[in-house]
mmCIF file of C-alpha atoms in Angstrom:
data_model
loop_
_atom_site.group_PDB
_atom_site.id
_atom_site.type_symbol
_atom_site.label_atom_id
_atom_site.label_comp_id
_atom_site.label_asym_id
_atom_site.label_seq_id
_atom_site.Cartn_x
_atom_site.Cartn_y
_atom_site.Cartn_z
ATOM 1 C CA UNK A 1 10.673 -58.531 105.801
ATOM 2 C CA UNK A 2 7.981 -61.152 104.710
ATOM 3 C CA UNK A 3 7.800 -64.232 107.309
ATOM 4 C CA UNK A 4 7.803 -67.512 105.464
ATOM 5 C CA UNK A 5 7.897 -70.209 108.251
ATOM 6 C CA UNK A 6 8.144 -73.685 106.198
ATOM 7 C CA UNK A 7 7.430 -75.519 109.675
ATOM 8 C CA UNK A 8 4.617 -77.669 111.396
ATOM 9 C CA UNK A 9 4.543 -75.907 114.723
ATOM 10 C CA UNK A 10 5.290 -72.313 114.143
ATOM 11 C CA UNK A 11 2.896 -70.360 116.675
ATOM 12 C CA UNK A 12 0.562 -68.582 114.112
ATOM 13 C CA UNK A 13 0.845 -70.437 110.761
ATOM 14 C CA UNK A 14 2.639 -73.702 111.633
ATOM 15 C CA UNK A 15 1.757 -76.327 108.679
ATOM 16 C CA UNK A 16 0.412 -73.773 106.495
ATOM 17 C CA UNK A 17 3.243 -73.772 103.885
ATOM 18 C CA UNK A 18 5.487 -77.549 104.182
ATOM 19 C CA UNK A 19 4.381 -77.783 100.726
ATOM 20 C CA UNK A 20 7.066 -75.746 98.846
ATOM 21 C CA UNK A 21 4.434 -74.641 96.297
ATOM 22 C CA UNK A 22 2.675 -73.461 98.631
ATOM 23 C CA UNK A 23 5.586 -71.966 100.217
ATOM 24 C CA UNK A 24 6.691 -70.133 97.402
ATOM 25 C CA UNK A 25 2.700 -69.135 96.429
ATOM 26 C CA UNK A 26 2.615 -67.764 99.624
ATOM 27 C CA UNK A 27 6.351 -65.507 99.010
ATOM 28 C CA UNK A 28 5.769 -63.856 96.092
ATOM 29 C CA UNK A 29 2.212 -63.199 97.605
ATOM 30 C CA UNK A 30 4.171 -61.235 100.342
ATOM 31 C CA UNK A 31 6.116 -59.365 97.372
ATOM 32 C CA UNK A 32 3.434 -58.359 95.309
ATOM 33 C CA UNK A 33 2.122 -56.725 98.751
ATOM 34 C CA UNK A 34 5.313 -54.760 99.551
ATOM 35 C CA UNK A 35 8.027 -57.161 101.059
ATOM 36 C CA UNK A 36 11.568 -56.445 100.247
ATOM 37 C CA UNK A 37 12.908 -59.530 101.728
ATOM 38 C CA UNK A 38 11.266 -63.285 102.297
ATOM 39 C CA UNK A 39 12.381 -64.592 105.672
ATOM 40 C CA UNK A 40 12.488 -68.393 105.400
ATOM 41 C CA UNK A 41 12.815 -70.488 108.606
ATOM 42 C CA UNK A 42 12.880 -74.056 109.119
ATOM 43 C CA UNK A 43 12.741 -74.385 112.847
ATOM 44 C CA UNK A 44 10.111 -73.182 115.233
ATOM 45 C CA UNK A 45 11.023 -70.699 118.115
ATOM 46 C CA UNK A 46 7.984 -70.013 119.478
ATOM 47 C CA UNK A 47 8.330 -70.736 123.189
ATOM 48 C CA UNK A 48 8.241 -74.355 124.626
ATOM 49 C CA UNK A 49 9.835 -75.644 120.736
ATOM 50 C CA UNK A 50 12.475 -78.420 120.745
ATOM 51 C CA UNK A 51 15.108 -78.253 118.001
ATOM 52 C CA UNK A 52 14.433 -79.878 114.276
ATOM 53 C CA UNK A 53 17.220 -81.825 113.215
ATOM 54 C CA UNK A 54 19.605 -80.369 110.982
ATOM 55 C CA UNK A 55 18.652 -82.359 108.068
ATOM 56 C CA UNK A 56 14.779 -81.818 108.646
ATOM 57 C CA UNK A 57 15.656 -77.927 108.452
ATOM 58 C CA UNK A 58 17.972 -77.964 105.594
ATOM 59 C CA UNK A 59 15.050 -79.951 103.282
ATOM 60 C CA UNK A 60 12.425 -77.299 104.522
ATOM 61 C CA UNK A 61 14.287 -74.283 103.510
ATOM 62 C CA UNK A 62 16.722 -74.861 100.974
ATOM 63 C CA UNK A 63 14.381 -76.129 97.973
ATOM 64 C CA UNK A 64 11.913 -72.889 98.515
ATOM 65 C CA UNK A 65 15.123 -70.572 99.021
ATOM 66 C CA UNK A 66 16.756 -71.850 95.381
ATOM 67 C CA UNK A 67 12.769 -71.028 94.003
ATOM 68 C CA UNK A 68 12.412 -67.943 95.246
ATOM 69 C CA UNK A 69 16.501 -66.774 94.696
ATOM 70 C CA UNK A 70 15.669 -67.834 91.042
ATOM 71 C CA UNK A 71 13.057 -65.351 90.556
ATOM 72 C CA UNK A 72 14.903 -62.701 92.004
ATOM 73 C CA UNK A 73 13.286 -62.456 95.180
ATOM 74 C CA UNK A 74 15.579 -61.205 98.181
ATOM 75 C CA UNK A 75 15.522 -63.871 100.511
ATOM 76 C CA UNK A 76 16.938 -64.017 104.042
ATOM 77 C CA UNK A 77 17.659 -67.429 105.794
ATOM 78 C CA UNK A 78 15.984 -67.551 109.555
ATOM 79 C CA UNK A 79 18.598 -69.914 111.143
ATOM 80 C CA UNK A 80 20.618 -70.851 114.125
ATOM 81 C CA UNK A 81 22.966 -73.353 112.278
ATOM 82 C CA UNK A 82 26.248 -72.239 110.463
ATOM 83 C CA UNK A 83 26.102 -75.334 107.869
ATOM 84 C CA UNK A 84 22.276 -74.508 107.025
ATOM 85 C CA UNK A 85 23.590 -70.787 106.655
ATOM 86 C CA UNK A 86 26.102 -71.584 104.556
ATOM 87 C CA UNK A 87 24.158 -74.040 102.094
ATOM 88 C CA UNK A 88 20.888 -71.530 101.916
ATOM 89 C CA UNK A 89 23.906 -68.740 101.179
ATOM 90 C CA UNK A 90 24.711 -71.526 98.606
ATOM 91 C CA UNK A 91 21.365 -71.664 97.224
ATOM 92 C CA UNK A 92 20.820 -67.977 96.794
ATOM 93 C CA UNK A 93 20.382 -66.184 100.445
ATOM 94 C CA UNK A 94 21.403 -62.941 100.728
ATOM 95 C CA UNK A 95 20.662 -62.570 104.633
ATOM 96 C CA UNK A 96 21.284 -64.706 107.739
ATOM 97 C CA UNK A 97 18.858 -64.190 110.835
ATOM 98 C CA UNK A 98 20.067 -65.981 113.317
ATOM 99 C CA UNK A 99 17.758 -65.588 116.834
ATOM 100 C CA UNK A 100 20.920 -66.649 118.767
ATOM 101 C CA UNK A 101 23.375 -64.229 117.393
ATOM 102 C CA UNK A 102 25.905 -66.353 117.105
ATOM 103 C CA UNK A 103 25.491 -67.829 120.380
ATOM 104 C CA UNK A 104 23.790 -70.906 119.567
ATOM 105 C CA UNK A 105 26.241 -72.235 117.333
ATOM 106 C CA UNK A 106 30.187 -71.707 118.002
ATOM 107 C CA UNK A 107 30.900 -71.716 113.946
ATOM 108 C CA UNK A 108 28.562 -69.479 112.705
ATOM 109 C CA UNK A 109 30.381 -66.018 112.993
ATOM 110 C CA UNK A 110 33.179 -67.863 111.230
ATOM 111 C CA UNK A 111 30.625 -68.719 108.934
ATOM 112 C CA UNK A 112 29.127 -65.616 108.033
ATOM 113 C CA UNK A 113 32.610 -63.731 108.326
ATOM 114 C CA UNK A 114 33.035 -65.286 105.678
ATOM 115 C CA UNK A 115 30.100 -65.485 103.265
ATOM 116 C CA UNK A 116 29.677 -61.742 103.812
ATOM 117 C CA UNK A 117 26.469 -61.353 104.169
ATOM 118 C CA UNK A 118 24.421 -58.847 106.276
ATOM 119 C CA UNK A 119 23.741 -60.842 109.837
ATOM 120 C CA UNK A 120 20.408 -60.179 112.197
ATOM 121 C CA UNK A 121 21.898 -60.753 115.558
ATOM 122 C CA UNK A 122 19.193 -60.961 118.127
ATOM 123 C CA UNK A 123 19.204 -60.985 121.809
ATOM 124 C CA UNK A 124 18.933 -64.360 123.371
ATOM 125 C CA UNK A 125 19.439 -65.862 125.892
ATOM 126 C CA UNK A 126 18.872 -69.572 125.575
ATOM 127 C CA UNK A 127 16.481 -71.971 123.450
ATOM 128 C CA UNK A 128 12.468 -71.908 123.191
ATOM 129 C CA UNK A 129 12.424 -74.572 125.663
ATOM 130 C CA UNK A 130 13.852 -73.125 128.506
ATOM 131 C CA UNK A 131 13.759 -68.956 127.692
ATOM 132 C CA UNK A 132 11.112 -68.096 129.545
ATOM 133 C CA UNK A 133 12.766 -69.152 132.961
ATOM 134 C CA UNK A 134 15.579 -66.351 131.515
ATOM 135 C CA UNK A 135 13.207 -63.269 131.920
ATOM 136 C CA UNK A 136 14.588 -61.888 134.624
ATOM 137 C CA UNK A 137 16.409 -58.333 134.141
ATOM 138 C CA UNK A 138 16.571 -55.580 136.370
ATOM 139 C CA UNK A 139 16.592 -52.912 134.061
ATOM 140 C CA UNK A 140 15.283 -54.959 130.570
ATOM 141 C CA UNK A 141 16.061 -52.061 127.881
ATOM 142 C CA UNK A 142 19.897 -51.560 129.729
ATOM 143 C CA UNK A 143 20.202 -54.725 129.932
ATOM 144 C CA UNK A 144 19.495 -55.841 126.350
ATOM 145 C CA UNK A 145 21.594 -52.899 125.034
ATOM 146 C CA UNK A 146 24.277 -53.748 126.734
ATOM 147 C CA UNK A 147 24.576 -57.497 126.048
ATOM 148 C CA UNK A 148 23.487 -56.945 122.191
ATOM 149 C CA UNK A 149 26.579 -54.578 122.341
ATOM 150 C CA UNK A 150 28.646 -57.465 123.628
ATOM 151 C CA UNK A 151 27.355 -59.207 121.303
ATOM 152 C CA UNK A 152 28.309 -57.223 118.505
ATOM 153 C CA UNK A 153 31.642 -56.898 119.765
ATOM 154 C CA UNK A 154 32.256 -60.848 119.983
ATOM 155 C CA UNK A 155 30.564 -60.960 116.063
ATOM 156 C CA UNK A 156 33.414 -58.025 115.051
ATOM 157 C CA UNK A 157 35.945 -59.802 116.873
ATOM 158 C CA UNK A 158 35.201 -63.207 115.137
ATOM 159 C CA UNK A 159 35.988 -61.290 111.901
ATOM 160 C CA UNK A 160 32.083 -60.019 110.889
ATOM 161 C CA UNK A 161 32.156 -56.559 108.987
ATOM 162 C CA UNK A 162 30.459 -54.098 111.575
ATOM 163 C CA UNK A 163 28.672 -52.952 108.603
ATOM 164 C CA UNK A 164 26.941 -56.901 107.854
ATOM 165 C CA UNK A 165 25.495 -56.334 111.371
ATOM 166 C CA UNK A 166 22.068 -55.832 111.804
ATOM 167 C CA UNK A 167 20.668 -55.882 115.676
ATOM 168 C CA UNK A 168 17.689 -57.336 116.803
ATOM 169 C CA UNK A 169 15.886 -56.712 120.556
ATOM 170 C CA UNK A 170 14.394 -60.079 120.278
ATOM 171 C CA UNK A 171 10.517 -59.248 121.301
ATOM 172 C CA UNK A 172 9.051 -62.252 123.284
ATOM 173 C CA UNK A 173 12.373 -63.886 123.487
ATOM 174 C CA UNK A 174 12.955 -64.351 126.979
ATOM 175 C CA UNK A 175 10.634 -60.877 127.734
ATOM 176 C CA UNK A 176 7.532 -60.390 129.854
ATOM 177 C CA UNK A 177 4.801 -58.727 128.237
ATOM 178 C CA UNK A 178 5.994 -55.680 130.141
ATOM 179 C CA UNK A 179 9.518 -55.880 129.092
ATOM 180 C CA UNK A 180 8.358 -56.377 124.935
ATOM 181 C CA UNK A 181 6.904 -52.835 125.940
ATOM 182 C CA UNK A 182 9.585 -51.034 127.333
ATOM 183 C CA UNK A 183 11.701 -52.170 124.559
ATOM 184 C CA UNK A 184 8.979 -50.112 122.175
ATOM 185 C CA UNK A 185 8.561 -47.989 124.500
ATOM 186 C CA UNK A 186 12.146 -47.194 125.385
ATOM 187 C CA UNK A 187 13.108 -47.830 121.507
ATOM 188 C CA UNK A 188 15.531 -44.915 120.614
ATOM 189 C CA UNK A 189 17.918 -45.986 123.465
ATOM 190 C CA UNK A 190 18.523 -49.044 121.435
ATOM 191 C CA UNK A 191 19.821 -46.679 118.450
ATOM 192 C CA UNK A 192 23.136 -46.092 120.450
ATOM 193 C CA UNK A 193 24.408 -49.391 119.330
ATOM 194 C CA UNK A 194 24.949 -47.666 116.362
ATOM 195 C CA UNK A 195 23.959 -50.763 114.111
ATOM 196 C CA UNK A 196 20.439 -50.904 111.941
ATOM 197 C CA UNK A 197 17.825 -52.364 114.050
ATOM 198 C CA UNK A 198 15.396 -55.011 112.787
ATOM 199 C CA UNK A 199 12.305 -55.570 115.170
ATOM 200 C CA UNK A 200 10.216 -58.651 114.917
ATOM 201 C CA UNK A 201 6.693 -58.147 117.175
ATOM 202 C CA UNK A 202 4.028 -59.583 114.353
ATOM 203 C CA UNK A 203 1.211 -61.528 116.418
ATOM 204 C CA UNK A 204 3.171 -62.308 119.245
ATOM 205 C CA UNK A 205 1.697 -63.495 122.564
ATOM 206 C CA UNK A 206 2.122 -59.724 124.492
ATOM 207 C CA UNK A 207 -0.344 -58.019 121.839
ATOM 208 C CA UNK A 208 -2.976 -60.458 122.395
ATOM 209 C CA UNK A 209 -3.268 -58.223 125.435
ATOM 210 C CA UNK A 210 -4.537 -55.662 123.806
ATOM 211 C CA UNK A 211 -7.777 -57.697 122.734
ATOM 212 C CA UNK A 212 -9.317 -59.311 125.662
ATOM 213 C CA UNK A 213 -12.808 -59.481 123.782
ATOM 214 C CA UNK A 214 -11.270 -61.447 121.251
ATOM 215 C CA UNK A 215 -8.684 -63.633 123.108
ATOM 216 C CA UNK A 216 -6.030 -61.705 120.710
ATOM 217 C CA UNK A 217 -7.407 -63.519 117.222
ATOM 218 C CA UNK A 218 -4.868 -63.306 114.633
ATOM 219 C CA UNK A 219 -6.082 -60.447 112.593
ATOM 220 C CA UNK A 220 -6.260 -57.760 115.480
ATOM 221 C CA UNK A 221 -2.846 -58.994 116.327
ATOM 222 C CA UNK A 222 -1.973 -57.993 112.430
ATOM 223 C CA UNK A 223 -3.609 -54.428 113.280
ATOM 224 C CA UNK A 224 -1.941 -54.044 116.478
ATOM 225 C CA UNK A 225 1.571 -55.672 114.639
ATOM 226 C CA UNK A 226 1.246 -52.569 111.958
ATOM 227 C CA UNK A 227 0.705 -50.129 114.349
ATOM 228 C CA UNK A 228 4.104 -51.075 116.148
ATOM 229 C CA UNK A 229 5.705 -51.337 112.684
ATOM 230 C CA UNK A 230 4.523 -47.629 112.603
ATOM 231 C CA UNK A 231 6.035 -46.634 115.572
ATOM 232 C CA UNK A 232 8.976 -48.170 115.508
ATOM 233 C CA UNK A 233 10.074 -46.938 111.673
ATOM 234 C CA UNK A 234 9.317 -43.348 113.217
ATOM 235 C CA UNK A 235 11.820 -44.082 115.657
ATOM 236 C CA UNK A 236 14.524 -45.199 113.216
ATOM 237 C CA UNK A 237 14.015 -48.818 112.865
ATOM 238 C CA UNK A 238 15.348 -50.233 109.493
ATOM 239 C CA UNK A 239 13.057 -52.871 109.385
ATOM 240 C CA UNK A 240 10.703 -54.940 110.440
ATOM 241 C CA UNK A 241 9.470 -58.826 110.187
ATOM 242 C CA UNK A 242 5.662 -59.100 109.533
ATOM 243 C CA UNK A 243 3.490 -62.075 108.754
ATOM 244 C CA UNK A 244 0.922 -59.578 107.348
ATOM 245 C CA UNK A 245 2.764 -57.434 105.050
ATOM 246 C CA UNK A 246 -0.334 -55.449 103.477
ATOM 247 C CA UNK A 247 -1.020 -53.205 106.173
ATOM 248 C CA UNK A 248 2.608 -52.846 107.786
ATOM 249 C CA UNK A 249 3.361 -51.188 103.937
ATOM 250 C CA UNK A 250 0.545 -48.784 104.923
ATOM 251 C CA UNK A 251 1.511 -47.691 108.328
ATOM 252 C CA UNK A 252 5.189 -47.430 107.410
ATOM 253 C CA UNK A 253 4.665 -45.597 103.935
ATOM 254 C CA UNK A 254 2.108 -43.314 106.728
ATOM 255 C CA UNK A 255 5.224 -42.767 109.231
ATOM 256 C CA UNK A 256 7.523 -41.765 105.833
ATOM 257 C CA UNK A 257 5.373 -39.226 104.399
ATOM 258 C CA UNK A 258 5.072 -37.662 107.491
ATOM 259 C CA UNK A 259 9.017 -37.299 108.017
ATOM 260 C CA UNK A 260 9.451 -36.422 103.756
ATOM 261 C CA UNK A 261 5.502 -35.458 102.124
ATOM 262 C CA UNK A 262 4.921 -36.821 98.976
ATOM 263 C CA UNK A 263 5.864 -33.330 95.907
#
């Protein structure tokens, strides 16, 4: 999955692509490089964000999303919002993300009950402005499984298909550095959910650890992003959300002919 955020104040590319040519230059850039599915967002989540308007995020996303459905490009809508769901579904989505999993917006398992269309639930547990106060678990990976599995309970019971659900851990979400790693490095505990698992970690704020010579600059976080792309595909992940798609196609193409060689 190929992360297109049409936003001013996205974390690591914020104002980069508002234009939508330059939005949907930058997509099928992503494509020819090995993405299966665009992610578009309109909203910013990185921590400390305050919500765009509805009507700011529907004219971000919605003119790129018709583009790109148009050329047959998979495209997945990154939203909280049932009505922007619905309208990019309109305009040629095939996926909803939604970083609240429903809980965000009362109407949008309703919603995608009844577009159905696969659904990225992700763990949350409030918005970018006040998450980090949330990080508080005593055991993070138990925790998270369990209240994803809630989760996808409430989503079943609202009328979702079990099989539209994919789960997300939601890395950096309301997480500690340490917790994002005992997520990865606790991964496979995750797979008793029994739903697909889609893990987002590209250059987020607990890889920049990794680099204290560099302060974490944005290309070692892309190394350090494919090598967790790498390990979690060998442990069963169906996908994962890059900003750097190039070298993620490596690692997980690596991690695949290991498991079935190449005749």
């Amino acid at each position: 999955m190929g992360v297109l955020n049409v936003t001013p104040d996205s974390f690591s590319d914020g104002g980069s692509y508002l234009a939508v040519e330059k939005s949907v230059a930058h997509a099928m850039r992503l494509v020819s490089e090995g993405a299966d599915v665009i992610d578009v967002g309109g909203e910013s989540t990185r921590p400390g964000a305050l919500r765009t308007s509805e009507q700011e995020e529907r004219g971000r996303v919605l003119p790129v999303i018709r583009i790109l459905a148009s050329r047959g490009v998979p495209v997945s809508v990154d939203t909280m919002r049932a009505s922007v769901a619905a309208a990019a579904v309109e305009a040629g989505a095939a996926f909803v993300n939604d970083v609240s999993g429903g809980l965000a917006d009362p109407d949008m398992a309703r919603c995608v009950a009844a577009l159905k269309v696969p659904y990225v639930a992700m763990h949350w547990r409030g918005h970018s402005d006040r998450m980090e106060s949330r990080s508080r678990y005593c055991d993070v990976v138990a925790t998270v499984r369990d209240e994803l599995h809630r989760r996808m309970d409430s989503l079943v019971a609202a009328g979702i298909s079990p099989e539209q659900i994919i789960l997300d851990p939601g890395l950096g979400f309301a997480k500690t550095t340490a917790h994002n790693w005992a997520l990865l490095r606790r991964f496979d505990e995750l797979a008793t959910l029994g739903a697909p698992l889609l893990v987002g970690a590209s250059r987020k704020r607990f890889l920049a650890g990794l680099f204290p010579d560099t302060s974490g600059a944005r290309a070692d976080r892309d190394l350090a992003t494919a090598a967790v792309s790498a390990l979690v595909a060998a442990r069963g992940a169906a996908c994962v959300r890059v900003h750097d798609v190039r070298p993620t196609v490596a690692a997980v193409r690596v991690v695949e002919a290991e498991i079935t060689p190449p005749e």
